[in-house]
Coordinates of C-alpha atoms and ligand atoms in Angstrom, one line a residue:
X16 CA 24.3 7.1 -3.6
X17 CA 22.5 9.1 -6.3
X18 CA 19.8 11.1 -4.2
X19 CA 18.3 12.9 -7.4
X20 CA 14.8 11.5 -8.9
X21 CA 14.7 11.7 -13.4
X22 CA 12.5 10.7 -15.5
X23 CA 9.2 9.9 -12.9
X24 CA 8.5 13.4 -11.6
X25 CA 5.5 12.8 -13.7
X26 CA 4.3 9.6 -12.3
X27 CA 0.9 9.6 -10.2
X28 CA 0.3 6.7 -8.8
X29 CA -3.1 4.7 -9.7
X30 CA -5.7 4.5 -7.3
X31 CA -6.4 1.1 -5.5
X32 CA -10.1 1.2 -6.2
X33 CA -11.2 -1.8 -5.3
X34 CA -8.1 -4.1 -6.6
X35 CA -4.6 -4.8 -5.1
X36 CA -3.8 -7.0 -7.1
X37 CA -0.4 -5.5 -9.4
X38 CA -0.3 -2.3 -7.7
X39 CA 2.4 -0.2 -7.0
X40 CA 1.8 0.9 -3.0
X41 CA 3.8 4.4 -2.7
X42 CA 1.4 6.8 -1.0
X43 CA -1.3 6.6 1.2
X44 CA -3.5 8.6 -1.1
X45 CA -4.2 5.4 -3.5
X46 CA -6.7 4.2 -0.7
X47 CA -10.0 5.1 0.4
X48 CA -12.6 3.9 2.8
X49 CA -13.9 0.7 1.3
X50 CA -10.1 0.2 0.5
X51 CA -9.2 0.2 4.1
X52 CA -11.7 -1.9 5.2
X53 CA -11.2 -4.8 2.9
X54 CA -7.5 -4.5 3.6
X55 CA -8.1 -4.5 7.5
X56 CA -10.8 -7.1 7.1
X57 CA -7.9 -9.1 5.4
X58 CA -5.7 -8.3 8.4
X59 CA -7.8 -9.5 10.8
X60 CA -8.4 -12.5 8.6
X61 CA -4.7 -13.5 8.2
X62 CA -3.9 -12.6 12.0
X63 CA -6.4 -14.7 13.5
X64 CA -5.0 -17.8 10.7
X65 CA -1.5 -17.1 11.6
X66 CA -1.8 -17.3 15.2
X67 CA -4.0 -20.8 14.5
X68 CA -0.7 -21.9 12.5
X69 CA -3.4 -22.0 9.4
X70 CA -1.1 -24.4 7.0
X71 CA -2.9 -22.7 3.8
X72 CA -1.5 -19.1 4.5
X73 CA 1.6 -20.6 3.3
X74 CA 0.2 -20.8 -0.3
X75 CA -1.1 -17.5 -0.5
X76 CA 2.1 -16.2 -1.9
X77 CA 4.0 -19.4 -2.9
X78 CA 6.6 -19.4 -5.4
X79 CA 6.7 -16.1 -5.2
X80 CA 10.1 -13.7 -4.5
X81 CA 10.3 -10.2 -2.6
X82 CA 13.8 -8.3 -3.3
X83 CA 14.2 -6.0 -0.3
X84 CA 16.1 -2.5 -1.3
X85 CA 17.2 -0.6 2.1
X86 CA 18.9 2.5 1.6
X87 CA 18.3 3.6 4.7
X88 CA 18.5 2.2 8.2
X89 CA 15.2 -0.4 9.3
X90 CA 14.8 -3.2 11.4
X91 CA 10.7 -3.3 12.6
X92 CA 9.8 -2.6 8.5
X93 CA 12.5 -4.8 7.0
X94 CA 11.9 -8.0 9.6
X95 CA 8.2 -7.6 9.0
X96 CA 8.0 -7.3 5.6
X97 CA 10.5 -10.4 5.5
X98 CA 8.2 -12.4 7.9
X99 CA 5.1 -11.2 6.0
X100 CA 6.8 -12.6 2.7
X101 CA 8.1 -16.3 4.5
X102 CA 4.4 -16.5 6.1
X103 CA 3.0 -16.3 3.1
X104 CA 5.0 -19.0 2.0
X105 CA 6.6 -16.6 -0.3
X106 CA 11.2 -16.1 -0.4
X107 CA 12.7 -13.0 -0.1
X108 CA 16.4 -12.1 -1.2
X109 CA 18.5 -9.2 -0.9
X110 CA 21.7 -8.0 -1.8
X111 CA 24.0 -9.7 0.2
X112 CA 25.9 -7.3 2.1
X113 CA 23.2 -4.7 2.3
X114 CA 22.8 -2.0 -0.8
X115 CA 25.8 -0.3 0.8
X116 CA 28.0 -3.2 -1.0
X117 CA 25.6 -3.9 -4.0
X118 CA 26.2 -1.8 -7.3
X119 CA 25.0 1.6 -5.3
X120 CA 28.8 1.2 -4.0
X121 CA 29.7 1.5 -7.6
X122 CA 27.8 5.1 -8.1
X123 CA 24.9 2.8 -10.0
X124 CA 21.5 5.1 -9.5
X125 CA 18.1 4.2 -7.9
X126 CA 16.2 3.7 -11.5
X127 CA 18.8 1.0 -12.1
X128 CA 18.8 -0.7 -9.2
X129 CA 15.3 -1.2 -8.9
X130 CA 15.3 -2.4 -12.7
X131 CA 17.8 -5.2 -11.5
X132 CA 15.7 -6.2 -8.5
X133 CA 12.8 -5.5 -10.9
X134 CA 14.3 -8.5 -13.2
X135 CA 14.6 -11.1 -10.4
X136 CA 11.4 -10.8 -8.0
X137 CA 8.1 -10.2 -7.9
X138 CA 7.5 -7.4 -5.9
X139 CA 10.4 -4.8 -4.4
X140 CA 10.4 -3.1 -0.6
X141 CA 12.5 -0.3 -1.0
X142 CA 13.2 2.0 1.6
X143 CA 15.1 5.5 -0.1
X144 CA 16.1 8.7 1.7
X145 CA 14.7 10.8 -1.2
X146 CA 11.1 12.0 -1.2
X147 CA 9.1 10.2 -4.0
X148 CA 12.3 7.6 -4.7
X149 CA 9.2 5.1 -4.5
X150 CA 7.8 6.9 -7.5
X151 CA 10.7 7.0 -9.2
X152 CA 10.9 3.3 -9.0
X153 CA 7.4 2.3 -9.7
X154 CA 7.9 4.6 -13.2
X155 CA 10.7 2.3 -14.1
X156 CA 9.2 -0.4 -13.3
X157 CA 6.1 -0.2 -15.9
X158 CA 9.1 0.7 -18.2
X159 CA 10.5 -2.5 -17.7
X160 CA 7.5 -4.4 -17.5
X161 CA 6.6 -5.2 -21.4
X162 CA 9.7 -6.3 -21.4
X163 CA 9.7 -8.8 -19.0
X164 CA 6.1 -10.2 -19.9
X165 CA 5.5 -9.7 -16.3
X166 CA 5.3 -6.8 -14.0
X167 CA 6.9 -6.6 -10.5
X168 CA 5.3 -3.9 -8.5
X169 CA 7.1 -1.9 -5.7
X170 CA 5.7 -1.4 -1.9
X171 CA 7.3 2.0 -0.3
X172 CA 8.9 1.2 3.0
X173 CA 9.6 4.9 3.5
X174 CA 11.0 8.0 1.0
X175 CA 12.6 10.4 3.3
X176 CA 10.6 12.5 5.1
X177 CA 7.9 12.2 2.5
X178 CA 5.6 8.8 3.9
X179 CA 5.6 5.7 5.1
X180 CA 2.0 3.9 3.7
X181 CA 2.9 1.1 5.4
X182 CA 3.2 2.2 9.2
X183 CA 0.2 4.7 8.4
X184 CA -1.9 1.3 8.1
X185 CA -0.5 -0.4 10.4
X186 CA -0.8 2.8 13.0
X187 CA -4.7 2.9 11.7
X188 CA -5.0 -0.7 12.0
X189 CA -3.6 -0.2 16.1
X190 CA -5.8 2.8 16.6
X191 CA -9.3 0.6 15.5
X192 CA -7.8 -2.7 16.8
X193 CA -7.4 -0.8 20.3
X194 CA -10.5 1.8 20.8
X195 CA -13.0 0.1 18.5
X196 CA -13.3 3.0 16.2
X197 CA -11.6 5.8 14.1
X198 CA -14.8 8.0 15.0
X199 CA -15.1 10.4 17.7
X200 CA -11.5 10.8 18.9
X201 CA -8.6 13.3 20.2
X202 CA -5.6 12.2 18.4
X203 CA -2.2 13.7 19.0
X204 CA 0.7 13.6 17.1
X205 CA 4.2 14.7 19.2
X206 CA 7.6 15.2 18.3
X207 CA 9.5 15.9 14.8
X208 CA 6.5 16.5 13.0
X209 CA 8.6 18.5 10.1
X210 CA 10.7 15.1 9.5
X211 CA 8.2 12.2 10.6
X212 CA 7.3 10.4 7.1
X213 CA 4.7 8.0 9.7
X214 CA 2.8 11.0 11.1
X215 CA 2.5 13.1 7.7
X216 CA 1.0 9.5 6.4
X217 CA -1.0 8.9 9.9
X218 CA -2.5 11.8 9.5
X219 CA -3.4 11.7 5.8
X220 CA -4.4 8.5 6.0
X221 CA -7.1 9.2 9.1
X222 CA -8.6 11.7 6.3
X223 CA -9.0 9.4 3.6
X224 CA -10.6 6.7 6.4
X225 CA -12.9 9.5 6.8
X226 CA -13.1 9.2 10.8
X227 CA -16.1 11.1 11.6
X228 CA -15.5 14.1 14.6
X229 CA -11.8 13.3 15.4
X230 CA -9.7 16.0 15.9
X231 CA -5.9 16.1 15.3
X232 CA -3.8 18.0 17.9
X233 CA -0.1 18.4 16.8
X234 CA 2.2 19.2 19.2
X235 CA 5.7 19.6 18.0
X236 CA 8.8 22.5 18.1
X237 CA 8.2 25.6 16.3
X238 CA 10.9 24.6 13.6
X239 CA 9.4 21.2 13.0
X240 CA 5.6 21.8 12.7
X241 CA 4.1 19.5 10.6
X242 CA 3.8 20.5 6.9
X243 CA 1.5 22.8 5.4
X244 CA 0.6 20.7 2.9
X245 CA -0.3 17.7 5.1
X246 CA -2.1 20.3 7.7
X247 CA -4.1 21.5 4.1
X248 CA -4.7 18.3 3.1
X249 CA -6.5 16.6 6.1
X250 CA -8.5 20.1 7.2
X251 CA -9.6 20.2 3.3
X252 CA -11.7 16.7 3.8
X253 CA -13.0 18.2 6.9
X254 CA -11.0 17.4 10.5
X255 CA -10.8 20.0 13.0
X256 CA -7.0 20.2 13.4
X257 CA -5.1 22.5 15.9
X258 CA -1.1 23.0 16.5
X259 CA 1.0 23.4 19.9
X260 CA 3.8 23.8 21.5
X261 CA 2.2 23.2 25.1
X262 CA 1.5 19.4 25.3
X263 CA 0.0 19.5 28.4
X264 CA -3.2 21.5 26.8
X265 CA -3.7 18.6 25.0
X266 CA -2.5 15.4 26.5
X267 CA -5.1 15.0 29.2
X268 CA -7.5 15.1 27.0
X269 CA -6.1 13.0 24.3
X270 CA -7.3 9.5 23.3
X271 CA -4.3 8.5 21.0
X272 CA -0.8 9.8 21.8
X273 CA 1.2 9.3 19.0
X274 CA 5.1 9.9 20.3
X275 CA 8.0 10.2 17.7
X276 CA 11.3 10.4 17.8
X277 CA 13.5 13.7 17.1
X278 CA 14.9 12.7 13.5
X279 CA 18.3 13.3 13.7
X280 CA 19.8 11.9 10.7
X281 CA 17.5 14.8 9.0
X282 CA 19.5 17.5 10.5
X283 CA 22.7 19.1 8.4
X284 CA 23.9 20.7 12.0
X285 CA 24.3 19.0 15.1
X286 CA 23.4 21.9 17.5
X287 CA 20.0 22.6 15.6
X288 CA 19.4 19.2 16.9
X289 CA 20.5 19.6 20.2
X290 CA 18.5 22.7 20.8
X291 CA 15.5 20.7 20.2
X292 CA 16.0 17.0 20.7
X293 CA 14.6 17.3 24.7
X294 CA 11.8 19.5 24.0
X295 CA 9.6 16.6 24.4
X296 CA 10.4 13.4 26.5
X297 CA 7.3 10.9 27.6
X298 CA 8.1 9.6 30.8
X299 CA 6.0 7.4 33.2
X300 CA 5.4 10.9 35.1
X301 CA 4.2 12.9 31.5
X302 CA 1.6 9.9 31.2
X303 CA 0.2 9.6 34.5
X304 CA -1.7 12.5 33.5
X305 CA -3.4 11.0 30.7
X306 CA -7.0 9.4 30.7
X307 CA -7.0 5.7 31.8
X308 CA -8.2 4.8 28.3
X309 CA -5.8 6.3 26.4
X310 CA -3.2 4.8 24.1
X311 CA 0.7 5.1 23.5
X312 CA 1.7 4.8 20.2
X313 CA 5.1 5.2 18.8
X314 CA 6.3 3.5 15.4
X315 CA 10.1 3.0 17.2
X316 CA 12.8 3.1 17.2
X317 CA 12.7 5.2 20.3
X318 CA 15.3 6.9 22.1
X319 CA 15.6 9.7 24.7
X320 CA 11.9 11.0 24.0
X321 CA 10.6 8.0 25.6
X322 CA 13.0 9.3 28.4
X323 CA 15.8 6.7 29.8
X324 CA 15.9 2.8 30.2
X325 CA 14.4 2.6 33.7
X326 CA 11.7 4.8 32.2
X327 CA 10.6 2.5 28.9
X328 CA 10.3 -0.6 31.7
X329 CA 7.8 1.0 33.5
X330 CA 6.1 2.7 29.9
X331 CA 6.4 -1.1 28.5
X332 CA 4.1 -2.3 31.5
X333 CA 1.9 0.5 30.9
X334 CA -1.7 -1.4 29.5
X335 CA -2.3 2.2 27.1
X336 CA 1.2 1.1 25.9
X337 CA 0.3 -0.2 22.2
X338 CA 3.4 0.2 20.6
X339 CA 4.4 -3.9 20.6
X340 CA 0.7 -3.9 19.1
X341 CA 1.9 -1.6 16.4
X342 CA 4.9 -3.9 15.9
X343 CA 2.9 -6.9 15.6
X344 CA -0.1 -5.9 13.8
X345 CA 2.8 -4.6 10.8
X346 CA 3.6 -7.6 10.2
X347 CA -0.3 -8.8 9.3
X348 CA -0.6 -5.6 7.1
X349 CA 2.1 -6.5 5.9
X350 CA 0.7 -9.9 4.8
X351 CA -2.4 -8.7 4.2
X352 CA -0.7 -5.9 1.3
X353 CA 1.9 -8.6 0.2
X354 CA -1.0 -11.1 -0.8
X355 CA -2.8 -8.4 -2.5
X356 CA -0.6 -7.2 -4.8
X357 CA 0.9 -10.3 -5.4
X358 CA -2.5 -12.0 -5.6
X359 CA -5.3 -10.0 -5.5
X360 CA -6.0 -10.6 -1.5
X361 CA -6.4 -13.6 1.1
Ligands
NCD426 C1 10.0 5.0 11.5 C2 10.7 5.4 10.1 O1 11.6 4.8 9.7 O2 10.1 6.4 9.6 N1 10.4 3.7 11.9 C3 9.7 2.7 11.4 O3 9.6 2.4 10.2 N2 8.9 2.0 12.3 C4 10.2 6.0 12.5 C5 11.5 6.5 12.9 O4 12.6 6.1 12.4 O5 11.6 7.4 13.8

């Protein structure tokens, strides 16, 4: 697999500004406020139609195709994106063993790949362990676009440890859907906050909302604080934002307790892991001491930091548990983007 980006490291992606409709969807700095809420508006739209078995959501995107490109493990983001395609009426295909026995198996490289989807659908979910992969492929695809007399557009389903737009609105969506508001709250980020593409998007994404007087506490390891550029970015448009290694300074206080997983498959040696992988386990015991109205979010999968099996049954029948919420409620913003760049909205 050819991790290297050419030819794109020059691409900015073009703000949303008040139109879906044929964008490329790579970062969660295309949107602002009155983006979010005509997409969430659109989400609430299409959820309540699709739990009404609404007949006409199925034209929304008919005739339509969606290519998915996966280099990189997924279930909740490829499913959803799937279902959000079918829903719409819209067909997805893929390559049929997975990318790991498509061309990539050759040595062919990212730009080419995409090019190839590019020349069959309409738009392309690619997930890529490179940071700005998603980039690289909406670049290509403008290259290829006179060509075709059409142009496919690319939705980022995660670039590394660089972001994850998707979950970010989804995660947003959850945090409104569930308190009401984006205003006035403690919201705390815990885990691998060096390697979590949802939390550096989370949190750049609260920013852009603009979430009046909510403060970001983010509680993580030494070695995987979150990054400077993310901590710049979100205190720069104003939040009050403060690190930690002692969770229990925070938690009790906390309204949204955003859990992540340790990324392992980000570490080159096994022991740094190890050294750092239980630093932070949520068990039913950890949330009993936060408030009654708080949330527990976590964009899964989840492993030992949600502590052991008998511990995620009694977590799953926790009512601050949101994290099925989160699941569902991708799948709407998932429709809700799908129609939008393919058609401009719902
Ligand atoms: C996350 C991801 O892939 O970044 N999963 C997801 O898309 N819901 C989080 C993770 O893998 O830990």
């Amino acid at each position: 697999m050819d991790e290297t980006l050419t030819g794109a490291s020059a691409y900015r992606p073009r703000p949303i500004a008040g139109d879906l409709a044929g964008r490329h969807i790579v970062s969660v700095e295309q949107f602002a406020r009155p983006d979010l809420d005509a997409l969430f508006a659109d989400v609430s739209r299409l959820r309540a139609r699709t739990r009404v078995s609404d007949a006409s959501v199925r034209h929304l995107c008919a005739g339509m195709l969606l290519a998915t490109l996966f280099y990189e493990a997924s279930t909740r983001t490829d499913m959803s994106f799937q279902a959000a395609m079918l829903r719409l009426g819209g067909e997805v295909i893929a390559a049929s063993g997975g990318v790991q026995f498509s061309s990539v198996y050759k040595g062919e490289n990212l730009a080419d790949s995409v090019r190839a989807a590019g020349c069959y659908a309409d738009v392309i979910v690619l997930r890529h362990p490179a940071v700005r992969s998603s980039y690289e492929a909406a670049y290509n695809l403008d290259q290829l676009a006179d060509r075709l007399g059409r142009r496919p557009v690319v939705v980022s389903a995660g670039d590394g440890v660089g972001e994850h737009p998707s979950q970010a609105l989804l995660d947003l969506y959850t945090i409104i859907d569930a308190k009401g508001t984006a205003d006035g709250l403690r919201v705390t980020l815990v885990g691998d906050l060096g390697n979590g593409r949802t939390v550096h998007s989370l949190a750049k994404l609260l920013a852009l909302y603009g979430a009046r007087n909510t403060r970001l506490d983010f509680v993580s390891p030494a070695a995987l604080r979150m990054p400077r550029e993310v901590l710049r970015f979100v205190q720069e448009r104003g939040f009050e934002t403060h690190e930690t290694e002692d969770l229990m300074s925070v938690l009790p206080e906390s309204d949204v307790i955003y859990w992540t997983r340790v990324q392992e498959e980000r570490f080159a040696d096994p022991a740094e892991y190890a050294a750092i992988a239980t630093r932070f386990v949520m068990t039913p015991e950890v949330m009993s001491h936060a408030r009654a109205d708080a949330i527990l979010m976590h964009p899964l999968p989840r492993k030992h930091e949600m502590g052991t099996e008998a511990d995620h049954a009694v977590l799953d029948a926790d009512r601050r548990s949101v994290y099925f919420h989160q699941m569902e409620n991708g799948m709407y913003v998932r429709m809700a983007l799908l129609a939008g760049v393919l058609r401009g909205g719902v």
